[in-house]
mmCIF file of C-alpha atoms in Angstrom:
data_model
loop_
_atom_site.group_PDB
_atom_site.id
_atom_site.type_symbol
_atom_site.label_atom_id
_atom_site.label_comp_id
_atom_site.label_asym_id
_atom_site.label_seq_id
_atom_site.Cartn_x
_atom_site.Cartn_y
_atom_site.Cartn_z
ATOM 1 C CA UNK A 1 9.438 -17.811 40.217
ATOM 2 C CA UNK A 2 9.166 -15.773 36.682
ATOM 3 C CA UNK A 3 10.026 -17.960 33.446
ATOM 4 C CA UNK A 4 11.982 -15.586 31.380
ATOM 5 C CA UNK A 5 11.103 -16.528 27.836
ATOM 6 C CA UNK A 6 13.745 -17.145 25.086
ATOM 7 C CA UNK A 7 13.482 -14.515 22.567
ATOM 8 C CA UNK A 8 15.395 -13.751 19.987
ATOM 9 C CA UNK A 9 16.955 -9.982 20.240
ATOM 10 C CA UNK A 10 18.146 -7.216 17.865
ATOM 11 C CA UNK A 11 21.809 -7.326 17.370
ATOM 12 C CA UNK A 12 23.700 -4.458 19.250
ATOM 13 C CA UNK A 13 20.081 -3.330 20.713
ATOM 14 C CA UNK A 14 18.647 -4.257 23.859
ATOM 15 C CA UNK A 15 15.430 -4.717 22.225
ATOM 16 C CA UNK A 16 13.472 -7.624 20.722
ATOM 17 C CA UNK A 17 13.588 -8.905 17.250
ATOM 18 C CA UNK A 18 11.013 -6.822 15.225
ATOM 19 C CA UNK A 19 8.896 -9.920 14.185
ATOM 20 C CA UNK A 20 8.133 -10.459 17.799
ATOM 21 C CA UNK A 21 5.822 -7.363 17.825
ATOM 22 C CA UNK A 22 4.912 -7.318 14.158
ATOM 23 C CA UNK A 23 7.413 -4.774 12.800
ATOM 24 C CA UNK A 24 10.096 -4.525 10.026
ATOM 25 C CA UNK A 25 12.407 -1.581 11.121
ATOM 26 C CA UNK A 26 14.381 -2.512 14.545
ATOM 27 C CA UNK A 27 14.073 1.190 15.282
ATOM 28 C CA UNK A 28 10.509 1.116 15.929
ATOM 29 C CA UNK A 29 10.693 -2.009 18.713
ATOM 30 C CA UNK A 30 10.043 -0.897 22.198
ATOM 31 C CA UNK A 31 9.751 -4.101 24.127
ATOM 32 C CA UNK A 32 12.706 -5.351 25.377
ATOM 33 C CA UNK A 33 11.736 -8.774 27.329
ATOM 34 C CA UNK A 34 9.059 -11.024 28.918
ATOM 35 C CA UNK A 35 8.658 -12.691 32.188
ATOM 36 C CA UNK A 36 5.721 -15.345 32.855
ATOM 37 C CA UNK A 37 4.857 -14.968 36.364
ATOM 38 C CA UNK A 38 1.935 -17.454 36.590
ATOM 39 C CA UNK A 39 -0.545 -18.296 33.881
ATOM 40 C CA UNK A 40 -2.307 -15.425 32.206
ATOM 41 C CA UNK A 41 0.081 -12.935 34.195
ATOM 42 C CA UNK A 42 3.453 -11.652 32.764
ATOM 43 C CA UNK A 43 5.755 -8.864 33.259
ATOM 44 C CA UNK A 44 6.908 -6.797 29.881
ATOM 45 C CA UNK A 45 10.087 -4.485 30.144
ATOM 46 C CA UNK A 46 10.121 -1.430 27.678
ATOM 47 C CA UNK A 47 12.773 1.326 26.611
ATOM 48 C CA UNK A 48 11.424 4.442 25.217
ATOM 49 C CA UNK A 49 14.503 6.100 22.804
ATOM 50 C CA UNK A 50 15.256 9.844 23.870
ATOM 51 C CA UNK A 51 14.416 10.752 20.243
ATOM 52 C CA UNK A 52 12.080 8.790 18.137
ATOM 53 C CA UNK A 53 11.482 10.016 14.644
ATOM 54 C CA UNK A 54 7.722 10.233 14.902
ATOM 55 C CA UNK A 55 6.344 9.884 18.396
ATOM 56 C CA UNK A 56 8.503 13.260 19.414
ATOM 57 C CA UNK A 57 8.011 14.938 22.892
ATOM 58 C CA UNK A 58 5.754 17.470 23.509
ATOM 59 C CA UNK A 59 7.379 20.584 25.392
ATOM 60 C CA UNK A 60 9.332 18.433 27.887
ATOM 61 C CA UNK A 61 6.950 15.613 28.054
ATOM 62 C CA UNK A 62 6.878 12.461 26.113
ATOM 63 C CA UNK A 63 4.558 11.661 23.541
ATOM 64 C CA UNK A 64 1.200 9.591 24.932
ATOM 65 C CA UNK A 65 1.000 8.185 21.555
ATOM 66 C CA UNK A 66 4.495 6.013 22.286
ATOM 67 C CA UNK A 67 2.751 4.747 25.325
ATOM 68 C CA UNK A 68 -0.234 3.515 23.219
ATOM 69 C CA UNK A 69 2.341 1.863 20.779
ATOM 70 C CA UNK A 70 4.008 -0.060 23.718
ATOM 71 C CA UNK A 71 0.573 -1.473 24.729
ATOM 72 C CA UNK A 72 0.055 -2.285 21.153
ATOM 73 C CA UNK A 73 3.280 -4.446 20.982
ATOM 74 C CA UNK A 74 2.415 -6.565 23.844
ATOM 75 C CA UNK A 75 -0.617 -8.268 21.550
ATOM 76 C CA UNK A 76 1.479 -9.936 19.268
ATOM 77 C CA UNK A 77 4.506 -10.818 21.881
ATOM 78 C CA UNK A 78 1.697 -12.465 24.029
ATOM 79 C CA UNK A 79 -0.240 -13.973 21.323
ATOM 80 C CA UNK A 80 2.805 -15.884 19.898
ATOM 81 C CA UNK A 81 5.094 -16.456 22.804
ATOM 82 C CA UNK A 82 2.184 -16.914 25.669
ATOM 83 C CA UNK A 83 -0.633 -18.334 23.721
ATOM 84 C CA UNK A 84 1.167 -19.859 20.775
ATOM 85 C CA UNK A 85 -0.199 -18.439 17.921
ATOM 86 C CA UNK A 86 1.569 -19.240 15.093
ATOM 87 C CA UNK A 87 3.098 -16.181 13.056
ATOM 88 C CA UNK A 88 1.226 -15.332 9.912
ATOM 89 C CA UNK A 89 -1.782 -15.200 11.680
ATOM 90 C CA UNK A 90 -3.915 -11.649 12.072
ATOM 91 C CA UNK A 91 -4.527 -9.651 14.964
ATOM 92 C CA UNK A 92 -7.573 -7.519 14.926
ATOM 93 C CA UNK A 93 -8.177 -4.647 17.042
ATOM 94 C CA UNK A 94 -11.442 -4.288 18.866
ATOM 95 C CA UNK A 95 -11.136 -1.587 21.505
ATOM 96 C CA UNK A 96 -8.628 0.335 23.823
ATOM 97 C CA UNK A 97 -8.903 2.657 27.138
ATOM 98 C CA UNK A 98 -5.948 4.006 28.692
ATOM 99 C CA UNK A 99 -5.253 6.802 31.316
ATOM 100 C CA UNK A 100 -1.816 8.320 31.510
ATOM 101 C CA UNK A 101 -0.011 10.207 34.236
ATOM 102 C CA UNK A 102 1.403 13.245 32.497
ATOM 103 C CA UNK A 103 3.871 13.652 35.952
ATOM 104 C CA UNK A 104 5.455 10.309 34.907
ATOM 105 C CA UNK A 105 5.939 10.942 31.230
ATOM 106 C CA UNK A 106 8.972 13.775 31.408
ATOM 107 C CA UNK A 107 10.990 13.674 28.910
ATOM 108 C CA UNK A 108 14.858 13.418 29.849
ATOM 109 C CA UNK A 109 16.591 14.141 26.854
ATOM 110 C CA UNK A 110 20.241 12.249 27.414
ATOM 111 C CA UNK A 111 18.021 9.125 29.131
ATOM 112 C CA UNK A 112 15.852 6.691 27.652
ATOM 113 C CA UNK A 113 12.956 5.928 29.740
ATOM 114 C CA UNK A 114 12.491 2.253 31.073
ATOM 115 C CA UNK A 115 9.157 0.913 31.850
ATOM 116 C CA UNK A 116 8.067 -2.294 33.429
ATOM 117 C CA UNK A 117 4.575 -3.132 32.515
ATOM 118 C CA UNK A 118 2.521 -5.648 34.543
ATOM 119 C CA UNK A 119 0.142 -7.726 32.289
ATOM 120 C CA UNK A 120 -2.881 -9.705 33.300
ATOM 121 C CA UNK A 121 -5.308 -11.632 30.129
ATOM 122 C CA UNK A 122 -8.627 -12.295 30.731
ATOM 123 C CA UNK A 123 -11.479 -13.448 29.101
ATOM 124 C CA UNK A 124 -9.107 -15.595 26.512
ATOM 125 C CA UNK A 125 -10.945 -17.519 23.942
ATOM 126 C CA UNK A 126 -9.569 -20.166 21.872
ATOM 127 C CA UNK A 127 -10.882 -22.996 19.654
ATOM 128 C CA UNK A 128 -11.377 -26.241 21.206
ATOM 129 C CA UNK A 129 -7.616 -27.996 21.031
ATOM 130 C CA UNK A 130 -6.833 -24.993 18.798
ATOM 131 C CA UNK A 131 -5.571 -21.676 18.704
ATOM 132 C CA UNK A 132 -6.030 -18.236 20.127
ATOM 133 C CA UNK A 133 -9.245 -16.459 18.851
ATOM 134 C CA UNK A 134 -9.455 -13.320 21.338
ATOM 135 C CA UNK A 135 -8.188 -12.027 24.734
ATOM 136 C CA UNK A 136 -8.323 -8.727 27.043
ATOM 137 C CA UNK A 137 -5.121 -7.291 28.270
ATOM 138 C CA UNK A 138 -4.990 -5.174 31.409
ATOM 139 C CA UNK A 139 -1.897 -3.077 31.874
ATOM 140 C CA UNK A 140 -0.494 -1.120 34.526
ATOM 141 C CA UNK A 141 3.011 0.444 33.656
ATOM 142 C CA UNK A 142 5.569 2.018 36.167
ATOM 143 C CA UNK A 143 8.438 4.133 35.045
ATOM 144 C CA UNK A 144 11.241 3.846 37.824
ATOM 145 C CA UNK A 145 9.054 2.792 40.361
ATOM 146 C CA UNK A 146 6.271 5.786 39.475
ATOM 147 C CA UNK A 147 3.082 4.986 38.207
ATOM 148 C CA UNK A 148 2.728 6.073 34.586
ATOM 149 C CA UNK A 149 -0.620 4.549 33.383
ATOM 150 C CA UNK A 150 -2.981 2.127 32.816
ATOM 151 C CA UNK A 151 -4.393 0.298 29.689
ATOM 152 C CA UNK A 152 -7.245 -2.187 29.117
ATOM 153 C CA UNK A 153 -7.718 -3.399 25.509
ATOM 154 C CA UNK A 154 -8.964 -6.735 23.500
ATOM 155 C CA UNK A 155 -8.127 -7.745 20.421
ATOM 156 C CA UNK A 156 -8.971 -10.842 18.213
ATOM 157 C CA UNK A 157 -6.966 -13.186 16.390
ATOM 158 C CA UNK A 158 -7.585 -14.762 12.775
ATOM 159 C CA UNK A 159 -5.740 -17.549 10.389
ATOM 160 C CA UNK A 160 -5.025 -16.121 6.925
ATOM 161 C CA UNK A 161 -8.063 -18.295 5.776
ATOM 162 C CA UNK A 162 -10.555 -16.699 8.017
ATOM 163 C CA UNK A 163 -9.224 -13.178 7.655
ATOM 164 C CA UNK A 164 -9.420 -13.326 3.839
ATOM 165 C CA UNK A 165 -12.965 -14.498 4.321
ATOM 166 C CA UNK A 166 -13.628 -11.344 6.694
ATOM 167 C CA UNK A 167 -11.506 -8.875 4.509
ATOM 168 C CA UNK A 168 -13.220 -10.220 1.292
ATOM 169 C CA UNK A 169 -12.694 -8.123 -1.801
ATOM 170 C CA UNK A 170 -11.052 -4.905 -1.517
ATOM 171 C CA UNK A 171 -9.081 -2.512 -3.307
ATOM 172 C CA UNK A 172 -5.288 -2.069 -2.314
ATOM 173 C CA UNK A 173 -3.763 0.103 -4.384
ATOM 174 C CA UNK A 174 -2.333 3.172 -2.667
ATOM 175 C CA UNK A 175 -3.766 6.747 -3.577
ATOM 176 C CA UNK A 176 -2.105 10.096 -3.464
ATOM 177 C CA UNK A 177 -2.917 11.396 0.127
ATOM 178 C CA UNK A 178 -4.418 15.063 0.079
ATOM 179 C CA UNK A 179 -2.254 18.028 1.005
ATOM 180 C CA UNK A 180 -1.954 18.263 4.710
ATOM 181 C CA UNK A 181 -3.288 20.691 7.179
ATOM 182 C CA UNK A 182 -0.708 22.796 8.491
ATOM 183 C CA UNK A 183 1.453 20.919 11.208
ATOM 184 C CA UNK A 184 1.219 23.605 13.728
ATOM 185 C CA UNK A 185 -2.817 23.267 13.844
ATOM 186 C CA UNK A 186 -1.887 19.554 15.006
ATOM 187 C CA UNK A 187 1.208 19.960 16.939
ATOM 188 C CA UNK A 188 3.397 18.609 14.561
ATOM 189 C CA UNK A 189 6.802 19.925 13.083
ATOM 190 C CA UNK A 190 6.588 18.082 9.495
ATOM 191 C CA UNK A 191 4.152 18.289 7.059
ATOM 192 C CA UNK A 192 5.057 14.278 6.257
ATOM 193 C CA UNK A 193 4.060 13.325 9.768
ATOM 194 C CA UNK A 194 0.675 15.205 9.713
ATOM 195 C CA UNK A 195 -2.368 12.884 9.060
ATOM 196 C CA UNK A 196 -5.217 15.226 8.763
ATOM 197 C CA UNK A 197 -6.281 17.213 5.344
ATOM 198 C CA UNK A 198 -8.425 20.572 5.840
ATOM 199 C CA UNK A 199 -11.999 20.649 4.507
ATOM 200 C CA UNK A 200 -14.037 23.792 4.322
ATOM 201 C CA UNK A 201 -16.299 22.757 7.254
ATOM 202 C CA UNK A 202 -14.976 23.410 10.802
ATOM 203 C CA UNK A 203 -14.039 20.667 13.162
ATOM 204 C CA UNK A 204 -13.798 18.555 10.040
ATOM 205 C CA UNK A 205 -10.981 16.578 8.015
ATOM 206 C CA UNK A 206 -9.790 13.936 5.649
ATOM 207 C CA UNK A 207 -7.698 11.353 6.784
ATOM 208 C CA UNK A 208 -4.193 11.334 5.094
ATOM 209 C CA UNK A 209 -3.203 7.522 4.491
ATOM 210 C CA UNK A 210 0.399 8.076 3.434
ATOM 211 C CA UNK A 211 2.002 4.466 2.841
ATOM 212 C CA UNK A 212 4.976 6.022 2.425
ATOM 213 C CA UNK A 213 5.277 6.847 6.101
ATOM 214 C CA UNK A 214 8.168 4.964 7.650
ATOM 215 C CA UNK A 215 6.470 4.454 11.293
ATOM 216 C CA UNK A 216 2.968 4.419 10.486
ATOM 217 C CA UNK A 217 3.278 2.149 7.453
ATOM 218 C CA UNK A 218 6.454 0.283 8.680
ATOM 219 C CA UNK A 219 5.325 -2.748 6.699
ATOM 220 C CA UNK A 220 2.491 -3.302 3.978
ATOM 221 C CA UNK A 221 -0.882 -3.505 5.291
ATOM 222 C CA UNK A 222 -4.244 -3.938 3.386
ATOM 223 C CA UNK A 223 -6.043 -1.396 5.482
ATOM 224 C CA UNK A 224 -5.736 1.972 7.663
ATOM 225 C CA UNK A 225 -3.551 0.891 10.536
ATOM 226 C CA UNK A 226 -4.959 1.347 14.342
ATOM 227 C CA UNK A 227 -2.490 3.327 15.428
ATOM 228 C CA UNK A 228 -3.119 5.810 12.338
ATOM 229 C CA UNK A 229 -6.392 6.162 13.651
ATOM 230 C CA UNK A 230 -5.275 6.583 16.993
ATOM 231 C CA UNK A 231 -2.586 9.615 15.617
ATOM 232 C CA UNK A 232 -5.666 11.072 13.617
ATOM 233 C CA UNK A 233 -7.793 11.056 16.604
ATOM 234 C CA UNK A 234 -5.184 12.721 18.717
ATOM 235 C CA UNK A 235 -4.207 15.463 15.692
ATOM 236 C CA UNK A 236 -7.988 16.026 15.373
ATOM 237 C CA UNK A 237 -7.866 17.020 19.288
ATOM 238 C CA UNK A 238 -5.146 19.456 19.033
ATOM 239 C CA UNK A 239 -6.948 20.894 15.851
ATOM 240 C CA UNK A 240 -9.906 21.374 17.502
ATOM 241 C CA UNK A 241 -8.062 23.116 20.722
ATOM 242 C CA UNK A 242 -5.953 25.104 18.316
ATOM 243 C CA UNK A 243 -6.522 28.859 18.578
ATOM 244 C CA UNK A 244 -4.840 31.778 17.247
ATOM 245 C CA UNK A 245 -4.181 35.267 18.847
ATOM 246 C CA UNK A 246 -4.896 38.294 16.667
ATOM 247 C CA UNK A 247 -3.171 41.441 17.780
ATOM 248 C CA UNK A 248 -3.978 44.472 16.418
ATOM 249 C CA UNK A 249 -1.367 47.252 16.281
ATOM 250 C CA UNK A 250 -2.698 50.954 15.161
ATOM 251 C CA UNK A 251 0.089 52.938 13.917
ATOM 252 C CA UNK A 252 -0.201 57.057 12.947
ATOM 253 C CA UNK A 253 1.386 58.317 9.898
ATOM 254 C CA UNK A 254 1.590 61.981 9.827
ATOM 255 C CA UNK A 255 1.728 63.009 5.792
ATOM 256 C CA UNK A 256 2.751 66.780 5.273
ATOM 257 C CA UNK A 257 2.461 68.231 1.923
ATOM 258 C CA UNK A 258 4.329 71.628 2.103
ATOM 259 C CA UNK A 259 3.887 72.274 -1.386
ATOM 260 C CA UNK A 260 0.219 72.726 -1.546
ATOM 261 C CA UNK A 261 -1.632 75.008 0.738
ATOM 262 C CA UNK A 262 -5.285 75.162 0.497
ATOM 263 C CA UNK A 263 -8.108 76.113 2.691
ATOM 264 C CA UNK A 264 -11.425 74.025 3.120
ATOM 265 C CA UNK A 265 -14.233 74.514 4.895
ATOM 266 C CA UNK A 266 -16.790 71.972 5.934
ATOM 267 C CA UNK A 267 -20.117 73.545 5.890
ATOM 268 C CA UNK A 268 -21.679 70.439 6.888
ATOM 269 C CA UNK A 269 -23.039 69.711 3.416
ATOM 270 C CA UNK A 270 -20.202 67.032 2.547
ATOM 271 C CA UNK A 271 -18.755 69.351 -0.200
ATOM 272 C CA UNK A 272 -15.856 70.804 2.319
ATOM 273 C CA UNK A 273 -13.134 68.998 0.628
ATOM 274 C CA UNK A 274 -14.649 70.548 -2.858
ATOM 275 C CA UNK A 275 -12.055 69.874 -5.843
ATOM 276 C CA UNK A 276 -11.372 66.326 -5.077
ATOM 277 C CA UNK A 277 -8.086 66.573 -6.750
ATOM 278 C CA UNK A 278 -6.154 64.489 -4.151
ATOM 279 C CA UNK A 279 -3.678 67.330 -3.787
ATOM 280 C CA UNK A 280 -5.169 68.575 -0.966
ATOM 281 C CA UNK A 281 -4.384 67.200 2.825
ATOM 282 C CA UNK A 282 -5.971 69.619 4.493
ATOM 283 C CA UNK A 283 -8.891 68.326 7.068
ATOM 284 C CA UNK A 284 -10.656 70.646 8.925
ATOM 285 C CA UNK A 285 -11.515 70.698 12.573
ATOM 286 C CA UNK A 286 -15.189 69.452 12.755
ATOM 287 C CA UNK A 287 -15.747 71.678 15.999
ATOM 288 C CA UNK A 288 -15.383 75.048 13.762
ATOM 289 C CA UNK A 289 -15.890 73.742 9.973
ATOM 290 C CA UNK A 290 -13.155 75.530 9.274
ATOM 291 C CA UNK A 291 -9.054 75.328 8.038
ATOM 292 C CA UNK A 292 -6.403 76.421 6.699
ATOM 293 C CA UNK A 293 -2.713 76.110 6.512
ATOM 294 C CA UNK A 294 -0.194 73.452 5.595
ATOM 295 C CA UNK A 295 -1.593 70.070 4.851
ATOM 296 C CA UNK A 296 -1.491 67.335 7.293
ATOM 297 C CA UNK A 297 -3.245 64.027 7.316
ATOM 298 C CA UNK A 298 -3.172 61.621 9.880
ATOM 299 C CA UNK A 299 -4.399 58.235 8.764
ATOM 300 C CA UNK A 300 -4.362 55.227 11.593
ATOM 301 C CA UNK A 301 -3.112 52.031 9.718
ATOM 302 C CA UNK A 302 -4.006 48.699 11.381
ATOM 303 C CA UNK A 303 -1.947 45.787 10.993
ATOM 304 C CA UNK A 304 -2.853 42.453 11.763
ATOM 305 C CA UNK A 305 -1.347 39.236 12.213
ATOM 306 C CA UNK A 306 -1.464 35.724 13.624
ATOM 307 C CA UNK A 307 0.694 34.072 16.212
ATOM 308 C CA UNK A 308 0.572 30.637 17.569
ATOM 309 C CA UNK A 309 -0.725 30.298 21.424
ATOM 310 C CA UNK A 310 2.137 30.730 23.606
ATOM 311 C CA UNK A 311 1.280 28.368 25.837
ATOM 312 C CA UNK A 312 1.550 24.674 25.264
ATOM 313 C CA UNK A 313 -1.270 22.398 23.873
ATOM 314 C CA UNK A 314 -3.210 20.478 26.057
ATOM 315 C CA UNK A 315 -2.208 16.810 27.294
ATOM 316 C CA UNK A 316 -4.167 13.928 26.735
ATOM 317 C CA UNK A 317 -4.538 12.125 30.052
ATOM 318 C CA UNK A 318 -7.409 9.537 28.927
ATOM 319 C CA UNK A 319 -7.713 8.024 25.411
ATOM 320 C CA UNK A 320 -10.856 5.459 24.631
ATOM 321 C CA UNK A 321 -10.853 4.250 20.905
ATOM 322 C CA UNK A 322 -13.657 1.804 19.326
ATOM 323 C CA UNK A 323 -12.433 0.003 16.112
ATOM 324 C CA UNK A 324 -15.713 -0.997 14.504
ATOM 325 C CA UNK A 325 -14.748 -2.015 11.190
ATOM 326 C CA UNK A 326 -11.821 -1.732 8.649
ATOM 327 C CA UNK A 327 -11.022 1.214 6.728
ATOM 328 C CA UNK A 328 -9.866 1.125 3.516
ATOM 329 C CA UNK A 329 -6.999 3.257 2.740
ATOM 330 C CA UNK A 330 -7.946 3.544 -0.992
ATOM 331 C CA UNK A 331 -11.368 5.126 0.122
ATOM 332 C CA UNK A 332 -11.975 8.500 1.684
ATOM 333 C CA UNK A 333 -12.314 8.649 5.412
ATOM 334 C CA UNK A 334 -13.695 11.844 7.285
ATOM 335 C CA UNK A 335 -12.642 12.861 10.599
ATOM 336 C CA UNK A 336 -15.023 15.044 12.779
ATOM 337 C CA UNK A 337 -14.884 15.989 16.386
ATOM 338 C CA UNK A 338 -17.033 17.661 19.149
ATOM 339 C CA UNK A 339 -16.122 18.866 22.384
ATOM 340 C CA UNK A 340 -17.214 19.100 26.037
ATOM 341 C CA UNK A 341 -15.575 21.044 28.962
ATOM 342 C CA UNK A 342 -16.341 20.437 32.186
ATOM 343 C CA UNK A 343 -15.868 23.780 34.344
ATOM 344 C CA UNK A 344 -15.410 22.156 37.532
ATOM 345 C CA UNK A 345 -12.526 19.943 36.484
ATOM 346 C CA UNK A 346 -9.112 20.731 38.453
ATOM 347 C CA UNK A 347 -5.715 19.874 38.282
ATOM 348 C CA UNK A 348 -3.596 18.949 41.663
ATOM 349 C CA UNK A 349 -2.758 22.557 42.824
ATOM 350 C CA UNK A 350 -4.933 24.670 41.265
ATOM 351 C CA UNK A 351 -8.223 26.428 42.185
ATOM 352 C CA UNK A 352 -11.642 24.612 41.237
ATOM 353 C CA UNK A 353 -12.271 25.625 37.431
ATOM 354 C CA UNK A 354 -9.022 27.072 36.639
ATOM 355 C CA UNK A 355 -8.104 24.274 34.502
ATOM 356 C CA UNK A 356 -10.786 22.308 33.265
ATOM 357 C CA UNK A 357 -10.684 19.095 31.580
ATOM 358 C CA UNK A 358 -11.899 18.887 27.798
ATOM 359 C CA UNK A 359 -13.137 15.973 26.279
ATOM 360 C CA UNK A 360 -13.172 15.586 22.317
ATOM 361 C CA UNK A 361 -15.283 13.032 20.953
ATOM 362 C CA UNK A 362 -13.671 11.680 17.296
ATOM 363 C CA UNK A 363 -15.588 10.312 14.875
ATOM 364 C CA UNK A 364 -14.200 8.513 11.825
ATOM 365 C CA UNK A 365 -16.987 7.598 8.849
ATOM 366 C CA UNK A 366 -16.145 5.969 5.261
ATOM 367 C CA UNK A 367 -18.932 5.427 2.783
ATOM 368 C CA UNK A 368 -21.405 7.303 5.447
ATOM 369 C CA UNK A 369 -20.516 4.107 7.948
ATOM 370 C CA UNK A 370 -19.009 4.908 11.418
ATOM 371 C CA UNK A 371 -16.023 2.796 11.247
ATOM 372 C CA UNK A 372 -14.299 4.583 14.284
ATOM 373 C CA UNK A 373 -14.782 6.375 17.361
ATOM 374 C CA UNK A 374 -12.453 8.018 20.046
ATOM 375 C CA UNK A 375 -13.046 10.109 23.035
ATOM 376 C CA UNK A 376 -9.752 12.074 24.396
ATOM 377 C CA UNK A 377 -9.758 13.943 27.424
ATOM 378 C CA UNK A 378 -6.890 16.738 27.911
ATOM 379 C CA UNK A 379 -5.832 18.663 30.642
ATOM 380 C CA UNK A 380 -3.747 21.930 30.551
ATOM 381 C CA UNK A 381 -0.259 20.864 30.277
ATOM 382 C CA UNK A 382 1.254 20.199 33.182
#
């Protein structure tokens, strides 16, 4: 029989209390319950709000990063309540792989999304007679019985003493982040939610560690949070895919100078416009070399403007990330991307090659050391 954990809940909400998932703001809590089915096997329930201030839906689809945040919140919940890790211990992300079914991610503006996550833990490490030190989490997520996604991720756990030994001496005074890139380039609406700053180099950005952001820095931390790095990977993917359509419009304006009538002859030596006083608007017909009469001048004028793509941005369906070392938010972090398109990939219901998957490789470096890598595979918006 499942054993329902007796967990405190937020007053007037159906979600767990924030400390269960290492959050301060109750509005950021997505998990609603935990059942133990058997050793190392659990069911977790979650609810996605109809509107989230940061994980905002793309057109008609929920943000894929809200799925990742749901998985992340399972870390502390299981560590503390299933494996008895004391509060105050630190959890460190090692890697994440997630696959998302976009057809189950449809956003319903007036109804929260209710999820059931089937969780299995493996490769569990504990000190002899002591606390949890690491585990791998496998998750299968359902939404109203429909397969929504899967995830596999691993984290390690450390006591405050060991964590301080790992971190050593590091600066912790926040610095002012550089100005953001344009929100539309990264599929965002507000500059405050942009985590990338432009550089002169293509496919190269600086990471913005805005410690005042209410979601990404829900509580004080001493390094760049993992969810911020995943958001940077997602925004860099959108920026790499971002294209603009330049439309050229040609307008013909006819100017008539009726007060000045001149005759000009083009004799082929370039002197046909003779006096060059700017009052003559008579142009000869090049086929005859002569021309007289009331001045008319036709000048084509080109106007160029840039518009955003009419189609929605591609949707992430596969995300992999590896966290190699801590990133200090007081030191510049460089984000770069490369892309690879599989022209033979298809989307259900389309012809081969018409809707290719594109994989973007994202790298974050600091002090010339690679600290974070990610690959995001996108498909055209369903």
